[in-house]
Amino acid sequence: MGVHDRGTPPLTNTVTATVTVNILRNNNPPSFTNCPTSQTLQESAAVGTSVFQLSASDSDPPTTKYGNITLQIIGDDNAGSFFTLNSQNFIVLNRNLATDNATRYQLRVQVADQGSPPRSGLCVFSVNVNRNVNAPQFSPAFYNISILETQPVASTIVKLTATDADRIAPYNQFSCSFGSDLLTTKGADYFTVTTVNNICNILILRDLSTDLKTNTNYLITVLATDGGGLQSLPATVNVTVVRNTAPVITNLDRNITINYNASTTAGNVIYDVDYTDPDTVVRDL
């Protein structure tokens, strides 16, 4: 290595020296170590809930700007208004989920170093929201009704009311069905259930007088299943059928004597007939 001044003539000097030049290169892009992935939240999750902690790394020396990385949410849609990223790289719920109806949010998170230009990596993180939190509930859960066996086919004998506390369809709508215990009774043969506007209607399916076993009680359980598959506890309906049996005369012998004379007029009682009827409903002879 030589140096000189600006004199006339210039003076010079030469020396031998070793100079080391370190070149810092941004050789490696940063990347995520635990993404892509997804998590599920209940709609009722509290604002401030930590959803997931992201992790990223860069193979460049951490003491250089090329190994110094930062994370930020860059999309998508309105996901950024519901979730934020804190200083520990936790994805945090930032807004009440009940203010929206989406069941899935997709977050694009970028990790970048401090190079010029920076090198970066991308993570797609999904948050699934369970908005079907509540199962239907019957109120009341027990019904005790009595009907005549002559009740017409297709007539409704009882309406069961149920509610579902979820906010949106199809999770607050349900369909009604009979429980499996009907396999041990005749109920499935003689009754059916329909659903109209979240009301369970039990109807007569078949002429009750055709039940040769003349059952007088049918125990029916009813279930309500919402659009997300959650099922209620059963409601129980006890149906008592009043059978239409014939009355029996108890004091009429084959041969009776009736005293009649000329003074007997129309409307006079000439004989009292006694009868019994096992039906619980009063009928006239």
PDB file of C-alpha atoms in Angstrom:
ATOM      1  CA  MET A   1       0.000   0.000   0.000  1.00  0.00           C
ATOM      2  CA  GLY A   2       1.440   3.406  -0.959  1.00  0.00           C
ATOM      3  CA  VAL A   3       0.623   6.998   0.010  1.00  0.00           C
ATOM      4  CA  HIS A   4       1.789  10.367  -1.333  1.00  0.00           C
ATOM      5  CA  ASP A   5       1.301  14.057  -0.570  1.00  0.00           C
ATOM      6  CA  ARG A   6       0.599  16.923  -2.982  1.00  0.00           C
ATOM      7  CA  GLY A   7       3.945  18.660  -2.790  1.00  0.00           C
ATOM      8  CA  THR A   8       6.103  19.478  -5.766  1.00  0.00           C
ATOM      9  CA  PRO A   9       7.659  17.106  -6.138  1.00  0.00           C
ATOM     10  CA  PRO A  10       5.312  14.817  -4.137  1.00  0.00           C
ATOM     11  CA  LEU A  11       6.755  12.706  -1.378  1.00  0.00           C
ATOM     12  CA  THR A  12       5.719   9.074  -1.180  1.00  0.00           C
ATOM     13  CA  ASN A  13       5.932   6.130   1.149  1.00  0.00           C
ATOM     14  CA  THR A  14       5.061   2.495   0.713  1.00  0.00           C
ATOM     15  CA  VAL A  15       4.150  -0.137   3.319  1.00  0.00           C
ATOM     16  CA  THR A  16       2.918  -3.687   3.123  1.00  0.00           C
ATOM     17  CA  ALA A  17      -0.410  -4.307   5.034  1.00  0.00           C
ATOM     18  CA  THR A  18      -3.262  -6.885   5.093  1.00  0.00           C
ATOM     19  CA  VAL A  19      -6.866  -5.578   4.785  1.00  0.00           C
ATOM     20  CA  THR A  20      -9.817  -7.879   5.476  1.00  0.00           C
ATOM     21  CA  VAL A  21     -13.187  -6.988   3.911  1.00  0.00           C
ATOM     22  CA  ASN A  22     -16.295  -8.631   5.454  1.00  0.00           C
ATOM     23  CA  ILE A  23     -19.260  -8.680   3.067  1.00  0.00           C
ATOM     24  CA  LEU A  24     -22.674  -9.053   4.718  1.00  0.00           C
ATOM     25  CA  ARG A  25     -25.057 -10.788   2.386  1.00  0.00           C
ATOM     26  CA  ASN A  26     -28.799 -11.365   2.759  1.00  0.00           C
ATOM     27  CA  ASN A  27     -28.520 -15.003   1.812  1.00  0.00           C
ATOM     28  CA  ASN A  28     -31.680 -16.435   3.354  1.00  0.00           C
ATOM     29  CA  PRO A  29     -35.339 -15.417   3.378  1.00  0.00           C
ATOM     30  CA  PRO A  30     -37.204 -15.732   6.669  1.00  0.00           C
ATOM     31  CA  SER A  31     -39.835 -18.464   6.979  1.00  0.00           C
ATOM     32  CA  PHE A  32     -42.568 -19.665   9.339  1.00  0.00           C
ATOM     33  CA  THR A  33     -41.977 -22.804  11.374  1.00  0.00           C
ATOM     34  CA  ASN A  34     -45.583 -23.572  12.390  1.00  0.00           C
ATOM     35  CA  CYS A  35     -47.735 -22.285   9.557  1.00  0.00           C
ATOM     36  CA  PRO A  36     -49.965 -22.814   7.601  1.00  0.00           C
ATOM     37  CA  THR A  37     -52.404 -24.052  10.219  1.00  0.00           C
ATOM     38  CA  SER A  38     -55.873 -23.353  11.586  1.00  0.00           C
ATOM     39  CA  GLN A  39     -57.696 -22.962  14.880  1.00  0.00           C
ATOM     40  CA  THR A  40     -61.355 -23.007  15.937  1.00  0.00           C
ATOM     41  CA  LEU A  41     -63.043 -20.403  18.129  1.00  0.00           C
ATOM     42  CA  GLN A  42     -66.489 -20.375  19.691  1.00  0.00           C
ATOM     43  CA  GLU A  43     -68.608 -17.422  18.640  1.00  0.00           C
ATOM     44  CA  SER A  44     -68.791 -16.470  22.314  1.00  0.00           C
ATOM     45  CA  ALA A  45     -64.983 -16.148  22.663  1.00  0.00           C
ATOM     46  CA  ALA A  46     -64.016 -13.013  24.598  1.00  0.00           C
ATOM     47  CA  VAL A  47     -62.258 -10.112  22.942  1.00  0.00           C
ATOM     48  CA  GLY A  48     -58.579 -10.406  23.868  1.00  0.00           C
ATOM     49  CA  THR A  49     -58.508 -14.195  23.527  1.00  0.00           C
ATOM     50  CA  SER A  50     -55.116 -15.468  22.289  1.00  0.00           C
ATOM     51  CA  VAL A  51     -55.763 -17.717  19.311  1.00  0.00           C
ATOM     52  CA  PHE A  52     -52.293 -18.943  18.299  1.00  0.00           C
ATOM     53  CA  GLN A  53     -48.634 -17.970  18.602  1.00  0.00           C
ATOM     54  CA  LEU A  54     -46.807 -17.850  15.272  1.00  0.00           C
ATOM     55  CA  SER A  55     -43.135 -18.741  15.036  1.00  0.00           C
ATOM     56  CA  ALA A  56     -40.667 -17.729  12.309  1.00  0.00           C
ATOM     57  CA  SER A  57     -36.884 -17.741  11.830  1.00  0.00           C
ATOM     58  CA  ASP A  58     -34.138 -16.512   9.502  1.00  0.00           C
ATOM     59  CA  SER A  59     -30.845 -18.382   8.935  1.00  0.00           C
ATOM     60  CA  ASP A  60     -28.902 -15.145   8.486  1.00  0.00           C
ATOM     61  CA  PRO A  61     -26.924 -13.986  11.538  1.00  0.00           C
ATOM     62  CA  PRO A  62     -29.387 -12.620  14.149  1.00  0.00           C
ATOM     63  CA  THR A  63     -26.998  -9.765  14.987  1.00  0.00           C
ATOM     64  CA  THR A  64     -27.391  -8.333  11.487  1.00  0.00           C
ATOM     65  CA  LYS A  65     -30.343  -6.610   9.936  1.00  0.00           C
ATOM     66  CA  TYR A  66     -30.740  -9.599   7.635  1.00  0.00           C
ATOM     67  CA  GLY A  67     -31.480 -11.837  10.604  1.00  0.00           C
ATOM     68  CA  ASN A  68     -33.741  -9.327  12.332  1.00  0.00           C
ATOM     69  CA  ILE A  69     -37.330 -10.228  11.415  1.00  0.00           C
ATOM     70  CA  THR A  70     -40.802  -8.787  12.048  1.00  0.00           C
ATOM     71  CA  LEU A  71     -44.313 -10.199  11.505  1.00  0.00           C
ATOM     72  CA  GLN A  72     -47.445  -8.370  10.360  1.00  0.00           C
ATOM     73  CA  ILE A  73     -50.958  -9.198   9.175  1.00  0.00           C
ATOM     74  CA  ILE A  74     -51.467  -8.102   5.563  1.00  0.00           C
ATOM     75  CA  GLY A  75     -54.920  -9.592   4.726  1.00  0.00           C
ATOM     76  CA  ASP A  76     -57.484 -10.860   3.806  1.00  0.00           C
ATOM     77  CA  ASP A  77     -60.870  -9.110   3.527  1.00  0.00           C
ATOM     78  CA  ASN A  78     -62.164  -8.092   6.969  1.00  0.00           C
ATOM     79  CA  ALA A  79     -60.098 -10.658   8.903  1.00  0.00           C
ATOM     80  CA  GLY A  80     -57.723  -7.903   9.951  1.00  0.00           C
ATOM     81  CA  SER A  81     -60.533  -6.068  11.737  1.00  0.00           C
ATOM     82  CA  PHE A  82     -61.249  -9.095  13.923  1.00  0.00           C
ATOM     83  CA  PHE A  83     -57.708 -10.217  14.676  1.00  0.00           C
ATOM     84  CA  THR A  84     -54.435  -8.502  15.521  1.00  0.00           C
ATOM     85  CA  LEU A  85     -50.849  -9.610  16.137  1.00  0.00           C
ATOM     86  CA  ASN A  86     -49.219  -8.642  19.449  1.00  0.00           C
ATOM     87  CA  SER A  87     -45.551  -8.174  20.262  1.00  0.00           C
ATOM     88  CA  GLN A  88     -45.156 -11.858  21.178  1.00  0.00           C
ATOM     89  CA  ASN A  89     -46.556 -12.844  17.753  1.00  0.00           C
ATOM     90  CA  PHE A  90     -49.834 -14.113  19.223  1.00  0.00           C
ATOM     91  CA  ILE A  91     -52.873 -13.794  16.971  1.00  0.00           C
ATOM     92  CA  VAL A  92     -55.411 -12.134  19.261  1.00  0.00           C
ATOM     93  CA  LEU A  93     -59.183 -11.695  18.892  1.00  0.00           C
ATOM     94  CA  ASN A  94     -59.748  -7.960  18.532  1.00  0.00           C
ATOM     95  CA  ARG A  95     -63.525  -7.720  18.018  1.00  0.00           C
ATOM     96  CA  ASN A  96     -66.741  -9.426  19.111  1.00  0.00           C
ATOM     97  CA  LEU A  97     -67.383 -12.324  16.709  1.00  0.00           C
ATOM     98  CA  ALA A  98     -71.145 -11.998  17.230  1.00  0.00           C
ATOM     99  CA  THR A  99     -71.052  -8.811  15.140  1.00  0.00           C
ATOM    100  CA  ASP A 100     -70.474 -10.914  12.024  1.00  0.00           C
ATOM    101  CA  ASN A 101     -71.831 -14.128  10.514  1.00  0.00           C
ATOM    102  CA  ALA A 102     -68.730 -15.528   8.797  1.00  0.00           C
ATOM    103  CA  THR A 103     -67.727 -19.034   9.848  1.00  0.00           C
ATOM    104  CA  ARG A 104     -64.146 -18.757   8.551  1.00  0.00           C
ATOM    105  CA  TYR A 105     -61.528 -15.998   8.478  1.00  0.00           C
ATOM    106  CA  GLN A 106     -58.319 -16.246   6.471  1.00  0.00           C
ATOM    107  CA  LEU A 107     -55.315 -14.273   7.686  1.00  0.00           C
ATOM    108  CA  ARG A 108     -52.236 -13.669   5.546  1.00  0.00           C
ATOM    109  CA  VAL A 109     -49.276 -12.962   7.767  1.00  0.00           C
ATOM    110  CA  GLN A 110     -45.922 -11.797   6.397  1.00  0.00           C
ATOM    111  CA  VAL A 111     -42.506 -12.218   7.988  1.00  0.00           C
ATOM    112  CA  ALA A 112     -39.766  -9.929   6.626  1.00  0.00           C
ATOM    113  CA  ASP A 113     -36.145  -9.118   7.436  1.00  0.00           C
ATOM    114  CA  GLN A 114     -34.575  -5.658   7.407  1.00  0.00           C
ATOM    115  CA  GLY A 115     -32.683  -6.006   4.116  1.00  0.00           C
ATOM    116  CA  SER A 116     -32.955  -3.482   1.324  1.00  0.00           C
ATOM    117  CA  PRO A 117     -34.977  -4.736  -0.345  1.00  0.00           C
ATOM    118  CA  PRO A 118     -36.243  -7.039   2.430  1.00  0.00           C
ATOM    119  CA  ARG A 119     -36.673 -10.741   1.938  1.00  0.00           C
ATOM    120  CA  SER A 120     -39.940 -12.196   3.218  1.00  0.00           C
ATOM    121  CA  GLY A 121     -42.117 -15.237   3.749  1.00  0.00           C
ATOM    122  CA  LEU A 122     -45.890 -15.720   3.877  1.00  0.00           C
ATOM    123  CA  CYS A 123     -48.235 -17.670   6.142  1.00  0.00           C
ATOM    124  CA  VAL A 124     -51.934 -18.366   5.550  1.00  0.00           C
ATOM    125  CA  PHE A 125     -53.674 -18.878   8.891  1.00  0.00           C
ATOM    126  CA  SER A 126     -57.354 -19.845   9.141  1.00  0.00           C
ATOM    127  CA  VAL A 127     -59.706 -19.206  12.045  1.00  0.00           C
ATOM    128  CA  ASN A 128     -62.887 -21.302  11.993  1.00  0.00           C
ATOM    129  CA  VAL A 129     -65.768 -19.942  14.064  1.00  0.00           C
ATOM    130  CA  ASN A 130     -68.284 -22.310  15.618  1.00  0.00           C
ATOM    131  CA  ARG A 131     -71.563 -20.427  15.530  1.00  0.00           C
ATOM    132  CA  ASN A 132     -73.635 -23.495  16.420  1.00  0.00           C
ATOM    133  CA  VAL A 133     -73.154 -23.273  20.172  1.00  0.00           C
ATOM    134  CA  ASN A 134     -76.603 -24.225  21.488  1.00  0.00           C
ATOM    135  CA  ALA A 135     -78.800 -27.280  21.030  1.00  0.00           C
ATOM    136  CA  PRO A 136     -82.598 -26.902  20.800  1.00  0.00           C
ATOM    137  CA  GLN A 137     -84.522 -27.094  24.079  1.00  0.00           C
ATOM    138  CA  PHE A 138     -88.125 -28.171  24.615  1.00  0.00           C
ATOM    139  CA  SER A 139     -90.319 -26.235  27.025  1.00  0.00           C
ATOM    140  CA  PRO A 140     -92.195 -27.956  28.496  1.00  0.00           C
ATOM    141  CA  ALA A 141     -90.476 -31.312  28.119  1.00  0.00           C
ATOM    142  CA  PHE A 142     -93.482 -33.464  29.109  1.00  0.00           C
ATOM    143  CA  TYR A 143     -96.992 -33.562  27.676  1.00  0.00           C
ATOM    144  CA  ASN A 144     -99.929 -35.625  28.896  1.00  0.00           C
ATOM    145  CA  ILE A 145    -102.904 -35.681  26.525  1.00  0.00           C
ATOM    146  CA  SER A 146    -106.097 -37.691  26.069  1.00  0.00           C
ATOM    147  CA  ILE A 147    -107.871 -38.299  22.759  1.00  0.00           C
ATOM    148  CA  LEU A 148    -110.788 -40.359  21.464  1.00  0.00           C
ATOM    149  CA  GLU A 149    -109.987 -43.305  19.253  1.00  0.00           C
ATOM    150  CA  THR A 150    -112.323 -41.723  16.698  1.00  0.00           C
ATOM    151  CA  GLN A 151    -109.989 -38.749  16.258  1.00  0.00           C
ATOM    152  CA  PRO A 152    -109.587 -38.251  12.481  1.00  0.00           C
ATOM    153  CA  VAL A 153    -106.465 -39.403  10.672  1.00  0.00           C
ATOM    154  CA  ALA A 154    -104.064 -36.512   9.872  1.00  0.00           C
ATOM    155  CA  SER A 155    -105.421 -34.387  12.707  1.00  0.00           C
ATOM    156  CA  THR A 156    -102.918 -32.730  15.037  1.00  0.00           C
ATOM    157  CA  ILE A 157    -103.161 -33.927  18.623  1.00  0.00           C
ATOM    158  CA  VAL A 158    -100.430 -31.773  20.211  1.00  0.00           C
ATOM    159  CA  LYS A 159     -97.890 -29.068  19.306  1.00  0.00           C
ATOM    160  CA  LEU A 160     -94.486 -29.128  21.023  1.00  0.00           C
ATOM    161  CA  THR A 161     -92.557 -25.888  21.403  1.00  0.00           C
ATOM    162  CA  ALA A 162     -88.763 -25.639  21.408  1.00  0.00           C
ATOM    163  CA  THR A 163     -86.219 -22.864  21.031  1.00  0.00           C
ATOM    164  CA  ASP A 164     -82.592 -22.622  19.921  1.00  0.00           C
ATOM    165  CA  ALA A 165     -80.493 -19.769  21.323  1.00  0.00           C
ATOM    166  CA  ASP A 166     -78.114 -19.551  18.366  1.00  0.00           C
ATOM    167  CA  ARG A 167     -78.269 -16.299  16.395  1.00  0.00           C
ATOM    168  CA  ILE A 168     -78.343 -17.351  12.768  1.00  0.00           C
ATOM    169  CA  ALA A 169     -79.767 -19.976  10.445  1.00  0.00           C
ATOM    170  CA  PRO A 170     -79.407 -22.870  10.022  1.00  0.00           C
ATOM    171  CA  TYR A 171     -78.172 -23.204  13.605  1.00  0.00           C
ATOM    172  CA  ASN A 172     -81.347 -21.764  15.161  1.00  0.00           C
ATOM    173  CA  GLN A 173     -83.665 -23.853  12.992  1.00  0.00           C
ATOM    174  CA  PHE A 174     -84.468 -27.484  13.657  1.00  0.00           C
ATOM    175  CA  SER A 175     -86.418 -30.493  12.506  1.00  0.00           C
ATOM    176  CA  CYS A 176     -88.352 -32.895  14.707  1.00  0.00           C
ATOM    177  CA  SER A 177     -88.223 -36.675  14.794  1.00  0.00           C
ATOM    178  CA  PHE A 178     -89.345 -39.550  16.996  1.00  0.00           C
ATOM    179  CA  GLY A 179     -86.924 -41.205  19.392  1.00  0.00           C
ATOM    180  CA  SER A 180     -85.788 -44.788  18.832  1.00  0.00           C
ATOM    181  CA  ASP A 181     -87.694 -46.039  21.881  1.00  0.00           C
ATOM    182  CA  LEU A 182     -90.805 -46.065  19.702  1.00  0.00           C
ATOM    183  CA  LEU A 183     -89.571 -49.418  18.439  1.00  0.00           C
ATOM    184  CA  THR A 184     -90.911 -50.919  21.683  1.00  0.00           C
ATOM    185  CA  THR A 185     -94.361 -49.375  21.341  1.00  0.00           C
ATOM    186  CA  LYS A 186     -97.100 -49.098  18.757  1.00  0.00           C
ATOM    187  CA  GLY A 187     -96.659 -45.347  18.613  1.00  0.00           C
ATOM    188  CA  ALA A 188     -94.652 -45.284  15.380  1.00  0.00           C
ATOM    189  CA  ASP A 189     -97.468 -47.103  13.598  1.00  0.00           C
ATOM    190  CA  TYR A 190    -100.187 -44.685  14.624  1.00  0.00           C
ATOM    191  CA  PHE A 191     -98.525 -41.265  14.944  1.00  0.00           C
ATOM    192  CA  THR A 192     -96.131 -39.101  12.947  1.00  0.00           C
ATOM    193  CA  VAL A 193     -94.357 -35.794  13.533  1.00  0.00           C
ATOM    194  CA  THR A 194     -93.912 -32.790  11.259  1.00  0.00           C
ATOM    195  CA  THR A 195     -92.018 -29.529  11.730  1.00  0.00           C
ATOM    196  CA  VAL A 196     -93.487 -26.125  10.889  1.00  0.00           C
ATOM    197  CA  ASN A 197     -91.657 -22.931  11.934  1.00  0.00           C
ATOM    198  CA  ASN A 198     -89.788 -24.693  14.753  1.00  0.00           C
ATOM    199  CA  ILE A 199     -92.988 -26.279  16.079  1.00  0.00           C
ATOM    200  CA  CYS A 200     -93.195 -30.070  16.367  1.00  0.00           C
ATOM    201  CA  ASN A 201     -96.684 -31.238  15.399  1.00  0.00           C
ATOM    202  CA  ILE A 202     -97.750 -34.760  16.309  1.00  0.00           C
ATOM    203  CA  LEU A 203    -100.459 -36.075  14.002  1.00  0.00           C
ATOM    204  CA  ILE A 204    -102.508 -39.238  13.793  1.00  0.00           C
ATOM    205  CA  LEU A 205    -101.059 -41.390  11.035  1.00  0.00           C
ATOM    206  CA  ARG A 206    -103.494 -44.302  11.099  1.00  0.00           C
ATOM    207  CA  ASP A 207    -106.994 -45.059  12.324  1.00  0.00           C
ATOM    208  CA  LEU A 208    -106.582 -45.772  16.042  1.00  0.00           C
ATOM    209  CA  SER A 209    -109.478 -48.229  16.039  1.00  0.00           C
ATOM    210  CA  THR A 210    -107.382 -50.580  13.884  1.00  0.00           C
ATOM    211  CA  ASP A 211    -105.037 -51.267  16.794  1.00  0.00           C
ATOM    212  CA  LEU A 212    -106.083 -54.843  17.510  1.00  0.00           C
ATOM    213  CA  LYS A 213    -104.244 -54.773  20.825  1.00  0.00           C
ATOM    214  CA  THR A 214    -106.432 -51.839  21.823  1.00  0.00           C
ATOM    215  CA  ASN A 215    -103.555 -50.024  23.500  1.00  0.00           C
ATOM    216  CA  THR A 216    -104.835 -47.187  25.616  1.00  0.00           C
ATOM    217  CA  ASN A 217    -101.433 -45.540  26.173  1.00  0.00           C
ATOM    218  CA  TYR A 218     -98.682 -44.587  23.769  1.00  0.00           C
ATOM    219  CA  LEU A 219     -95.439 -43.130  25.089  1.00  0.00           C
ATOM    220  CA  ILE A 220     -93.768 -40.992  22.428  1.00  0.00           C
ATOM    221  CA  THR A 221     -90.395 -39.280  22.647  1.00  0.00           C
ATOM    222  CA  VAL A 222     -89.586 -36.392  20.311  1.00  0.00           C
ATOM    223  CA  LEU A 223     -86.165 -34.990  19.404  1.00  0.00           C
ATOM    224  CA  ALA A 224     -85.240 -31.685  17.746  1.00  0.00           C
ATOM    225  CA  THR A 225     -82.063 -31.505  15.631  1.00  0.00           C
ATOM    226  CA  ASP A 226     -80.741 -28.141  14.443  1.00  0.00           C
ATOM    227  CA  GLY A 227     -79.089 -27.344  11.118  1.00  0.00           C
ATOM    228  CA  GLY A 228     -75.641 -27.898  12.578  1.00  0.00           C
ATOM    229  CA  GLY A 229     -76.450 -31.369  13.902  1.00  0.00           C
ATOM    230  CA  LEU A 230     -76.904 -30.555  17.603  1.00  0.00           C
ATOM    231  CA  GLN A 231     -79.754 -32.548  19.126  1.00  0.00           C
ATOM    232  CA  SER A 232     -82.038 -31.677  21.991  1.00  0.00           C
ATOM    233  CA  LEU A 233     -82.816 -33.699  25.047  1.00  0.00           C
ATOM    234  CA  PRO A 234     -86.029 -35.625  24.363  1.00  0.00           C
ATOM    235  CA  ALA A 235     -89.504 -34.374  25.066  1.00  0.00           C
ATOM    236  CA  THR A 236     -92.004 -37.023  26.195  1.00  0.00           C
ATOM    237  CA  VAL A 237     -95.641 -37.208  25.142  1.00  0.00           C
ATOM    238  CA  ASN A 238     -97.977 -39.595  26.945  1.00  0.00           C
ATOM    239  CA  VAL A 239    -101.043 -40.181  24.756  1.00  0.00           C
ATOM    240  CA  THR A 240    -104.090 -41.785  26.377  1.00  0.00           C
ATOM    241  CA  VAL A 241    -106.614 -43.124  23.874  1.00  0.00           C
ATOM    242  CA  VAL A 242    -110.217 -43.418  25.024  1.00  0.00           C
ATOM    243  CA  ARG A 243    -111.601 -46.537  23.346  1.00  0.00           C
ATOM    244  CA  ASN A 244    -115.154 -46.509  21.925  1.00  0.00           C
ATOM    245  CA  THR A 245    -116.561 -49.690  23.480  1.00  0.00           C
ATOM    246  CA  ALA A 246    -120.221 -50.657  23.442  1.00  0.00           C
ATOM    247  CA  PRO A 247    -122.363 -50.303  26.605  1.00  0.00           C
ATOM    248  CA  VAL A 248    -123.636 -53.475  28.329  1.00  0.00           C
ATOM    249  CA  ILE A 249    -127.229 -53.823  29.694  1.00  0.00           C
ATOM    250  CA  THR A 250    -127.041 -55.482  33.081  1.00  0.00           C
ATOM    251  CA  ASN A 251    -130.662 -56.088  34.184  1.00  0.00           C
ATOM    252  CA  LEU A 252    -132.600 -57.134  31.137  1.00  0.00           C
ATOM    253  CA  ASP A 253    -133.688 -60.796  31.283  1.00  0.00           C
ATOM    254  CA  ARG A 254    -134.840 -62.659  28.252  1.00  0.00           C
ATOM    255  CA  ASN A 255    -138.397 -62.783  29.598  1.00  0.00           C
ATOM    256  CA  ILE A 256    -139.889 -59.826  31.401  1.00  0.00           C
ATOM    257  CA  THR A 257    -143.445 -58.954  32.297  1.00  0.00           C
ATOM    258  CA  ILE A 258    -144.697 -55.428  31.788  1.00  0.00           C
ATOM    259  CA  ASN A 259    -147.961 -54.465  33.409  1.00  0.00           C
ATOM    260  CA  TYR A 260    -150.037 -52.445  31.033  1.00  0.00           C
ATOM    261  CA  ASN A 261    -153.560 -51.153  31.386  1.00  0.00           C
ATOM    262  CA  ALA A 262    -155.780 -48.714  29.641  1.00  0.00           C
ATOM    263  CA  SER A 263    -154.714 -45.893  31.918  1.00  0.00           C
ATOM    264  CA  THR A 264    -151.067 -46.160  30.821  1.00  0.00           C
ATOM    265  CA  THR A 265    -150.172 -43.128  28.749  1.00  0.00           C
ATOM    266  CA  ALA A 266    -147.292 -42.231  26.502  1.00  0.00           C
ATOM    267  CA  GLY A 267    -144.248 -41.119  28.430  1.00  0.00           C
ATOM    268  CA  ASN A 268    -144.858 -43.303  31.449  1.00  0.00           C
ATOM    269  CA  VAL A 269    -141.875 -45.397  32.622  1.00  0.00           C
ATOM    270  CA  ILE A 270    -142.712 -49.041  32.194  1.00  0.00           C
ATOM    271  CA  TYR A 271    -139.232 -50.484  32.959  1.00  0.00           C
ATOM    272  CA  ASP A 272    -135.839 -49.197  34.124  1.00  0.00           C
ATOM    273  CA  VAL A 273    -132.893 -50.526  32.127  1.00  0.00           C
ATOM    274  CA  ASP A 274    -129.477 -50.488  33.803  1.00  0.00           C
ATOM    275  CA  TYR A 275    -126.231 -50.486  31.788  1.00  0.00           C
ATOM    276  CA  THR A 276    -122.509 -50.036  32.162  1.00  0.00           C
ATOM    277  CA  ASP A 277    -119.992 -48.516  29.735  1.00  0.00           C
ATOM    278  CA  PRO A 278    -116.247 -48.880  30.296  1.00  0.00           C
ATOM    279  CA  ASP A 279    -115.572 -45.706  28.290  1.00  0.00           C
ATOM    280  CA  THR A 280    -114.500 -42.738  30.363  1.00  0.00           C
ATOM    281  CA  VAL A 281    -116.536 -40.342  28.252  1.00  0.00           C
ATOM    282  CA  VAL A 282    -120.260 -40.185  29.110  1.00  0.00           C
ATOM    283  CA  ARG A 283    -122.522 -41.419  26.316  1.00  0.00           C
ATOM    284  CA  ASP A 284    -126.320 -41.552  26.135  1.00  0.00           C
ATOM    285  CA  LEU A 285    -128.164 -44.834  25.657  1.00  0.00           C
TER     286      LEU A 285
END
